[in-house]
Short mmCIF file of C-alpha atoms in Angstrom, two decimals:
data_model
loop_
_atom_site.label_atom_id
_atom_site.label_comp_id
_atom_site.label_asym_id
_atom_site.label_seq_id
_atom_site.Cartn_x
_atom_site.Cartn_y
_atom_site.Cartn_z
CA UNK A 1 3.99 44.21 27.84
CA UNK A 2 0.34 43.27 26.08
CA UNK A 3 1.26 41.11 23.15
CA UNK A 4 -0.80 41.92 19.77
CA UNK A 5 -3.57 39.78 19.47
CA UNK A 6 -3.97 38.46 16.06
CA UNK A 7 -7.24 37.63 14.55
CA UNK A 8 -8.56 35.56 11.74
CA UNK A 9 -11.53 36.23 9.63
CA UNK A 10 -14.15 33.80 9.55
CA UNK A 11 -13.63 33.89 5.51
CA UNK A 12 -9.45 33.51 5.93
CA UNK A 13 -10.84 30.47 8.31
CA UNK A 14 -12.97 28.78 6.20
CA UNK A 15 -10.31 29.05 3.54
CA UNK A 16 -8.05 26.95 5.64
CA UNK A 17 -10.26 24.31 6.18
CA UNK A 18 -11.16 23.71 2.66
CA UNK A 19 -7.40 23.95 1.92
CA UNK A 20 -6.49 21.38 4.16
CA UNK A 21 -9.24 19.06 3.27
CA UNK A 22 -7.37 18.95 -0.22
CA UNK A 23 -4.60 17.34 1.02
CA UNK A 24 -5.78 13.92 2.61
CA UNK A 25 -6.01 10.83 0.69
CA UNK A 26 -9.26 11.07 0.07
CA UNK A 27 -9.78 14.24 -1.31
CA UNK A 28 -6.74 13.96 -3.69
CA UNK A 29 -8.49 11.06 -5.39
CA UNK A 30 -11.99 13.12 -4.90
CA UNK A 31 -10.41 15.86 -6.70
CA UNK A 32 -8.55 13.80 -9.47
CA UNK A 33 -10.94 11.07 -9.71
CA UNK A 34 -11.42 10.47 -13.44
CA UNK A 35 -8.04 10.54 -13.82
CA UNK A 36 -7.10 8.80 -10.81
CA UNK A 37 -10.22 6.11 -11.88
CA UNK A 38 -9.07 4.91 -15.60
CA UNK A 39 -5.44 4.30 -14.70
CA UNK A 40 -6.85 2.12 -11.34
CA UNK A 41 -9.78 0.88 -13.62
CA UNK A 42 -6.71 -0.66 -15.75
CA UNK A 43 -4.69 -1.82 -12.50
CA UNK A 44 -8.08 -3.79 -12.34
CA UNK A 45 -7.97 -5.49 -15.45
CA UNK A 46 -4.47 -6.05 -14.89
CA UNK A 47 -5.19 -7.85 -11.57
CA UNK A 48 -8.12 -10.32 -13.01
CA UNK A 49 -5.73 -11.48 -16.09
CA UNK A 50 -3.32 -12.28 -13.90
CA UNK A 51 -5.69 -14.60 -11.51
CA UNK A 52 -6.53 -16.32 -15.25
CA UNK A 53 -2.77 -17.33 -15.53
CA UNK A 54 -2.29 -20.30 -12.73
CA UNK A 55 -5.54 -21.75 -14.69
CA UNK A 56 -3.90 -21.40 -18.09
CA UNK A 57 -0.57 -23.16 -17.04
CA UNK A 58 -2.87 -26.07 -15.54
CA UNK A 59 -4.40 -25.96 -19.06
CA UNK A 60 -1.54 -26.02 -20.89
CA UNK A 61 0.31 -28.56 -18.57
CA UNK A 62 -3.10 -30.97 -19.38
CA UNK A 63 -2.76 -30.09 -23.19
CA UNK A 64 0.73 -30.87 -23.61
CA UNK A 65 0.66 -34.47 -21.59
CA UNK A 66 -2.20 -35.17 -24.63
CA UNK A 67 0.15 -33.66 -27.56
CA UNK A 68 -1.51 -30.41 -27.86
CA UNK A 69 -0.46 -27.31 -27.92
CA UNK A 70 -3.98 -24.89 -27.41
CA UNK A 71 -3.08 -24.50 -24.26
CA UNK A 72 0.35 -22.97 -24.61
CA UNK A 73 -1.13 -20.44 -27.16
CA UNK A 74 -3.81 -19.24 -24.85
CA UNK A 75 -1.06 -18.66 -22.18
CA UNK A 76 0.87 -16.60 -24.78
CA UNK A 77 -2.33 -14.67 -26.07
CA UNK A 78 -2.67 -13.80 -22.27
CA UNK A 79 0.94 -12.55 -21.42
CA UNK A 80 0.72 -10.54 -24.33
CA UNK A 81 -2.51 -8.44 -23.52
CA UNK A 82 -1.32 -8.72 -20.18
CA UNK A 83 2.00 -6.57 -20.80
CA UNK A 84 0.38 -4.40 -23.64
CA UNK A 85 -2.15 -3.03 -20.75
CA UNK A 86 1.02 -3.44 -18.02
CA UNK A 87 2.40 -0.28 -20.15
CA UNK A 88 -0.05 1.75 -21.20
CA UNK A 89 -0.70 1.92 -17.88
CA UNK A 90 2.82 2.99 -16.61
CA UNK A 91 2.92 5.53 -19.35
CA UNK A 92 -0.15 7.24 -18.36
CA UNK A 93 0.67 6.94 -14.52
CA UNK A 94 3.74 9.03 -14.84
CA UNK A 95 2.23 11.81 -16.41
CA UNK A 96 -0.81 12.37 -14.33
CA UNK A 97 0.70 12.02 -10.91
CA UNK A 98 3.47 13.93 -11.98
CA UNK A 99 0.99 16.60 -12.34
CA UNK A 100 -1.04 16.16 -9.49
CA UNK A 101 2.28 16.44 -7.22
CA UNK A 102 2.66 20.17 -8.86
CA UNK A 103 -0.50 21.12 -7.89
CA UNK A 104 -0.95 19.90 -4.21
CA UNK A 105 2.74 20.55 -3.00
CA UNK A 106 2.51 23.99 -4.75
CA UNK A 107 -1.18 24.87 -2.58
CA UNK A 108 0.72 23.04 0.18
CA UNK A 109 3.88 25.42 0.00
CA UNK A 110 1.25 28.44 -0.51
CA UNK A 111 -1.10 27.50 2.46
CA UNK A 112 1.51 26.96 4.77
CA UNK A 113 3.18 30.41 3.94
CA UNK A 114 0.43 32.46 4.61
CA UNK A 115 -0.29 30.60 8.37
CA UNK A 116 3.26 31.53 9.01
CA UNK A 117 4.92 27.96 9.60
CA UNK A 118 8.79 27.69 10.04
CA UNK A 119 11.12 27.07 6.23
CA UNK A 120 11.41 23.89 8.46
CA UNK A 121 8.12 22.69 9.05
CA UNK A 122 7.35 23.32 5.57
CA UNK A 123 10.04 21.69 3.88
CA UNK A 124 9.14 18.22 6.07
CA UNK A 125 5.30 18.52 5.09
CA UNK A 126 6.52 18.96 1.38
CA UNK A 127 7.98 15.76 1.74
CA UNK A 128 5.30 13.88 3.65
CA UNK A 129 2.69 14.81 1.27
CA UNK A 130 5.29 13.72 -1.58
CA UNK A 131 4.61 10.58 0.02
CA UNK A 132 0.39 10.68 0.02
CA UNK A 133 0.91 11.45 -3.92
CA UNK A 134 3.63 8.54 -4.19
CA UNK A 135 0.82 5.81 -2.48
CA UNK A 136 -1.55 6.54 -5.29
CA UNK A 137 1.33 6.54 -8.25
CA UNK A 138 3.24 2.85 -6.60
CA UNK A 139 1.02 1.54 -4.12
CA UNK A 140 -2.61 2.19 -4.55
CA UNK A 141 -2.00 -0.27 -7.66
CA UNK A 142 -0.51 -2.80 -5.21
CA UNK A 143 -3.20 -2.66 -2.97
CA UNK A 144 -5.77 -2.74 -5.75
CA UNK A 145 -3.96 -5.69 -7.22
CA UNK A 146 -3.56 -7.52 -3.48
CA UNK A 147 -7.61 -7.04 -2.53
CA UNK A 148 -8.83 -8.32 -5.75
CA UNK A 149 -6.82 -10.76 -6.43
CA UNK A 150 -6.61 -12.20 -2.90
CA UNK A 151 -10.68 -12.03 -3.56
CA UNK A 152 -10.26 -14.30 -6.46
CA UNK A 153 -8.04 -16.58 -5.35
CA UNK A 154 -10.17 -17.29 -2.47
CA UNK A 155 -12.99 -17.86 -4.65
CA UNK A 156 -10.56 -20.29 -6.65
CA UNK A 157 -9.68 -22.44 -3.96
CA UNK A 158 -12.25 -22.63 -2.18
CA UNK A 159 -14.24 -24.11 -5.25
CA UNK A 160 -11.14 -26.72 -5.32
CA UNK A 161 -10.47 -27.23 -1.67
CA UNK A 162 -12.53 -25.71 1.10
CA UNK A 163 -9.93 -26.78 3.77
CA UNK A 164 -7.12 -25.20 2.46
CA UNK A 165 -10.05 -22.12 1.67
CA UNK A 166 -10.56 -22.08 5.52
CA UNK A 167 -6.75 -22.22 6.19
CA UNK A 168 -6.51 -19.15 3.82
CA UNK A 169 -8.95 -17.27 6.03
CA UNK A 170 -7.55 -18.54 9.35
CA UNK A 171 -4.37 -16.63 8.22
CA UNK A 172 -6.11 -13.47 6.53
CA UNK A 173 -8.16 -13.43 10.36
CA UNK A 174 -4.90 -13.15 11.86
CA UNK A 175 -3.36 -10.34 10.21
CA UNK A 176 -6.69 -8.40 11.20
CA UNK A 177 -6.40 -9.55 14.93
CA UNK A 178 -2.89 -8.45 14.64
CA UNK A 179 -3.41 -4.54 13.36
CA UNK A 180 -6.45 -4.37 15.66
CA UNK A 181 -4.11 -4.47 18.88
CA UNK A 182 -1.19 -2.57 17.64
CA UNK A 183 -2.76 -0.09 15.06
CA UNK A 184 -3.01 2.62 17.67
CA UNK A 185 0.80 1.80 18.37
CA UNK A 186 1.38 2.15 15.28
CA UNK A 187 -0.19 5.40 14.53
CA UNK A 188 1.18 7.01 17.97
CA UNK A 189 5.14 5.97 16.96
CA UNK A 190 4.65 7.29 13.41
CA UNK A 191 3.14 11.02 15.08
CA UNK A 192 6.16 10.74 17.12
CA UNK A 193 8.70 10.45 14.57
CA UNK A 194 6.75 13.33 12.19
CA UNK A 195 7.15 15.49 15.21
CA UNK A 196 10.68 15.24 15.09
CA UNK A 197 11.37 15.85 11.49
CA UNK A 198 9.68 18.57 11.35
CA UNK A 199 12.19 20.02 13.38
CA UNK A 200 15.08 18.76 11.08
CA UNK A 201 16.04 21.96 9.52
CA UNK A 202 15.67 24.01 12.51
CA UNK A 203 18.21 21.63 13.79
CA UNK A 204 21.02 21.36 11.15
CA UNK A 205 20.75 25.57 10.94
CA UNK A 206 21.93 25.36 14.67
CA UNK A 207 25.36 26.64 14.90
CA UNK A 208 26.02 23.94 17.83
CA UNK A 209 26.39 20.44 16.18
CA UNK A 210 25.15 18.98 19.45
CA UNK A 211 21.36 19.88 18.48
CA UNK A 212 21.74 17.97 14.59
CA UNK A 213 23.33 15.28 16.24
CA UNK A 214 20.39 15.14 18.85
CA UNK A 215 18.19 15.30 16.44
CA UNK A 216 19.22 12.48 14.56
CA UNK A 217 19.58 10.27 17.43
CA UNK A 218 16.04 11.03 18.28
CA UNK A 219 14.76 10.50 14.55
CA UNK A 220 16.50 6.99 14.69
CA UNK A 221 14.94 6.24 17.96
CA UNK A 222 11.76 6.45 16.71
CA UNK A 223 12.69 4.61 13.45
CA UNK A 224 13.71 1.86 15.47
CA UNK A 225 10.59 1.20 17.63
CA UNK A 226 8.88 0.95 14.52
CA UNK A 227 11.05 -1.49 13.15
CA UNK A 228 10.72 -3.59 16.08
CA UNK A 229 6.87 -2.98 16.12
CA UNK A 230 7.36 -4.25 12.10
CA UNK A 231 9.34 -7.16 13.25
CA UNK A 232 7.47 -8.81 15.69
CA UNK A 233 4.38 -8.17 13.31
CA UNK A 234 6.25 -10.25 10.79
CA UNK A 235 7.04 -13.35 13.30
CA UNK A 236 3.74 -13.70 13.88
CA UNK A 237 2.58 -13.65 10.30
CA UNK A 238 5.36 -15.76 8.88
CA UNK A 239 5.27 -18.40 11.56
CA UNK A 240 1.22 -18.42 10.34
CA UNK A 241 2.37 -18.55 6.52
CA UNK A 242 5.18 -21.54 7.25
CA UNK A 243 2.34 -23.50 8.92
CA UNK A 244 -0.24 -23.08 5.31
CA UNK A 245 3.12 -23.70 3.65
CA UNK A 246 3.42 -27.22 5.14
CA UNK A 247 -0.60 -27.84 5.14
CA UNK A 248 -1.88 -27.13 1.56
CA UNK A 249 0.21 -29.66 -0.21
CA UNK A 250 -0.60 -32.13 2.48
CA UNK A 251 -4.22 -31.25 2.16
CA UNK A 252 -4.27 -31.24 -1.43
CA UNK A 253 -2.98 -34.46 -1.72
CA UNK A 254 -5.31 -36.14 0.92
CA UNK A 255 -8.65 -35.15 -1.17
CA UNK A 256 -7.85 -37.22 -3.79
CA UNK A 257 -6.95 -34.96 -6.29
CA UNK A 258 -5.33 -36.50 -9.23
CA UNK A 259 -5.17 -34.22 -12.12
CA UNK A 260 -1.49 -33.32 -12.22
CA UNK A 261 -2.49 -29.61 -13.41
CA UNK A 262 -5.21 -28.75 -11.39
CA UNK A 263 -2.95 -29.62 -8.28
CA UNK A 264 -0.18 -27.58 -9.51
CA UNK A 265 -2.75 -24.65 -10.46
CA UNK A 266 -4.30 -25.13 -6.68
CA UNK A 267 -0.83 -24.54 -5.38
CA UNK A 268 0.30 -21.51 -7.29
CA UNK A 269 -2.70 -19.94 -6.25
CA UNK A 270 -2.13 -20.96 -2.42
CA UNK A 271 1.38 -19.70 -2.96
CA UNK A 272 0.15 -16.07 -5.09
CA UNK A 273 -2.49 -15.83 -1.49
CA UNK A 274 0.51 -16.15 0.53
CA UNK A 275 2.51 -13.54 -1.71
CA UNK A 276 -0.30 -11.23 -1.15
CA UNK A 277 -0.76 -11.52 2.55
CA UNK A 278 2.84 -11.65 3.34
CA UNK A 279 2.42 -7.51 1.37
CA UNK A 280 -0.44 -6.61 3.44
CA UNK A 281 1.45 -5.70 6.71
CA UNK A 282 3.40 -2.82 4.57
CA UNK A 283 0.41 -1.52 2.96
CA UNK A 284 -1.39 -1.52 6.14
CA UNK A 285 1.46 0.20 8.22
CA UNK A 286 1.70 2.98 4.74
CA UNK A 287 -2.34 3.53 5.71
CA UNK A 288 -1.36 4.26 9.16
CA UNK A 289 1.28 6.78 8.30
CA UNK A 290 -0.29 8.79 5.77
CA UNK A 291 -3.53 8.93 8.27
CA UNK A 292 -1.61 10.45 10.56
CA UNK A 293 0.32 12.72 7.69
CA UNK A 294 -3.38 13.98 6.26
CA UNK A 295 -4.06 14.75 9.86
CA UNK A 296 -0.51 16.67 10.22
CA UNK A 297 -1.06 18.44 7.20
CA UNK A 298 -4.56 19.40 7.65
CA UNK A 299 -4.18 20.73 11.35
#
């Protein structure tokens, strides 16, 4: 028996591919951008107070061994401002993400409708584009935060130390080495597990409780080789940060350095680059995912 063959216009066509362009990371933030630009222009300000406060705890550490107390007002001044922006920000984030997710899960839901995709399928890509709308909200502010301020604090040290400077970069090098061989890996595991849980309702629907419980087992499979893939990535990395653990204070001390709070200001900032670089593996590995998501979304 001929099957009916069904056709698309070329306008119904076109329509699809500028609906699914809406949906990756980029044009979400195309699309929102002045919006999306003063709350990140105030993660930004944000980010360089905070490099200033390592500097002003040096200063005030200096001011009180001489009996004044300048310093420890300046470090107040800048907490204050500090938290005042903190919140504004957090008050504003709320409400405009919260009403970006209406509108792109809403065209989502709508799009996906009229191509005929499973209750199933659907109901997964609601939730993985919950999560390309939850980056910008929580983590876009991170990442903002880690690249400038990891920026900075190079800048810092290496006008302090170089050596430790070059140690920072030895360790910044190997993260990149590190995503370079296994981002593909990464990527491939992550399509893998998508492709399962987009079957997730179909499964639980089954009368038999042999094809949920299959299901699952295969979703945790998945979920486990990219644990594993996360955990050797963070042997590697930690056994890097341990060893500019043990060298900057060994470093520091061997150039001669001795104003008490520049050395204590030239380790918090070592220790704030390690903080940052010990985050960049999860913000990396969220890239990956939500590549792959735009690309499941849009297809």
């Amino acid at each position: 028996m001929t099957q009916p063959v069904t056709t698309v216009s070329k306008s119904t066509a076109d329509d699809y591919t500028k609906d699914r362009r809406k949906h990756s990371l980029l044009s979400i933030f195309t699309r929102f951008k002045w919006r999306v630009s003063l709350t990140l222009s105030l993660v930004v300000i944000e980010t360089l107070l905070e490099l200033l406060f390592p500097l002003s705890i040096g200063w005030a550490i200096n001011g009180l061994l001489e009996h004044s107390y300048a310093g420890i007002y300046l470090l107040a001044g800048l907490g204050t401002i500090s938290v005042l922006i903190g919140s504004a920000r957090r008050f504003y984030d709320t409400r405009i993400y919260a009403h970006i997710y209406q509108v792109v899960i809403s065209e989502m839901v709508t799009r996906e409708k009229a191509k005929r995709q499973s209750v199933s399928t659907i109901t997964a890509r609601s939730s993985l584009l919950t999560e390309i709308v939850e980056f910008f909200e929580n983590t876009m502010p991170e990442v903002i935060t880690t690249t400038i301020g990891m920026v900075g604090l190079l800048i810092i040290i290496s006008a302090i130390n170089l050596n430790i400077f070059l140690a920072c970069l030895a360790l910044l090098a190997l993260i990149i080495l590190i995503y370079f061989v296994i981002g593909n890996a990464n990527y491939q595991l992550n399509e893998s597990y998508n492709n399962e849980l987009e079957y997730q309702v179909d499964a639980i629907k089954q009368p038999n409780a042999e094809h949920a419980k299959a299901h699952f087992r295969r979703l945790m499979r998945w979920n486990i080789e990219l644990s594993d893939l996360e955990t050797g990535t963070y042997l590697i990395l930690w056994a890097g940060i341990l060893a500019l653990f043990v060298y900057a204070p060994i470093a520091a001390i061997d150039e001669g350095l001795v104003n008490y709070g520049l050395i204590i200001a030239l380790l918090m900032y070592v220790f704030d680059f390690i903080g940052k670089v010990s985050a960049l593996p999860l913000y990396v590995q969220q890239v990956i995912r939500l590549k792959e998501i735009s690309n499941r979304i849009g297809s």
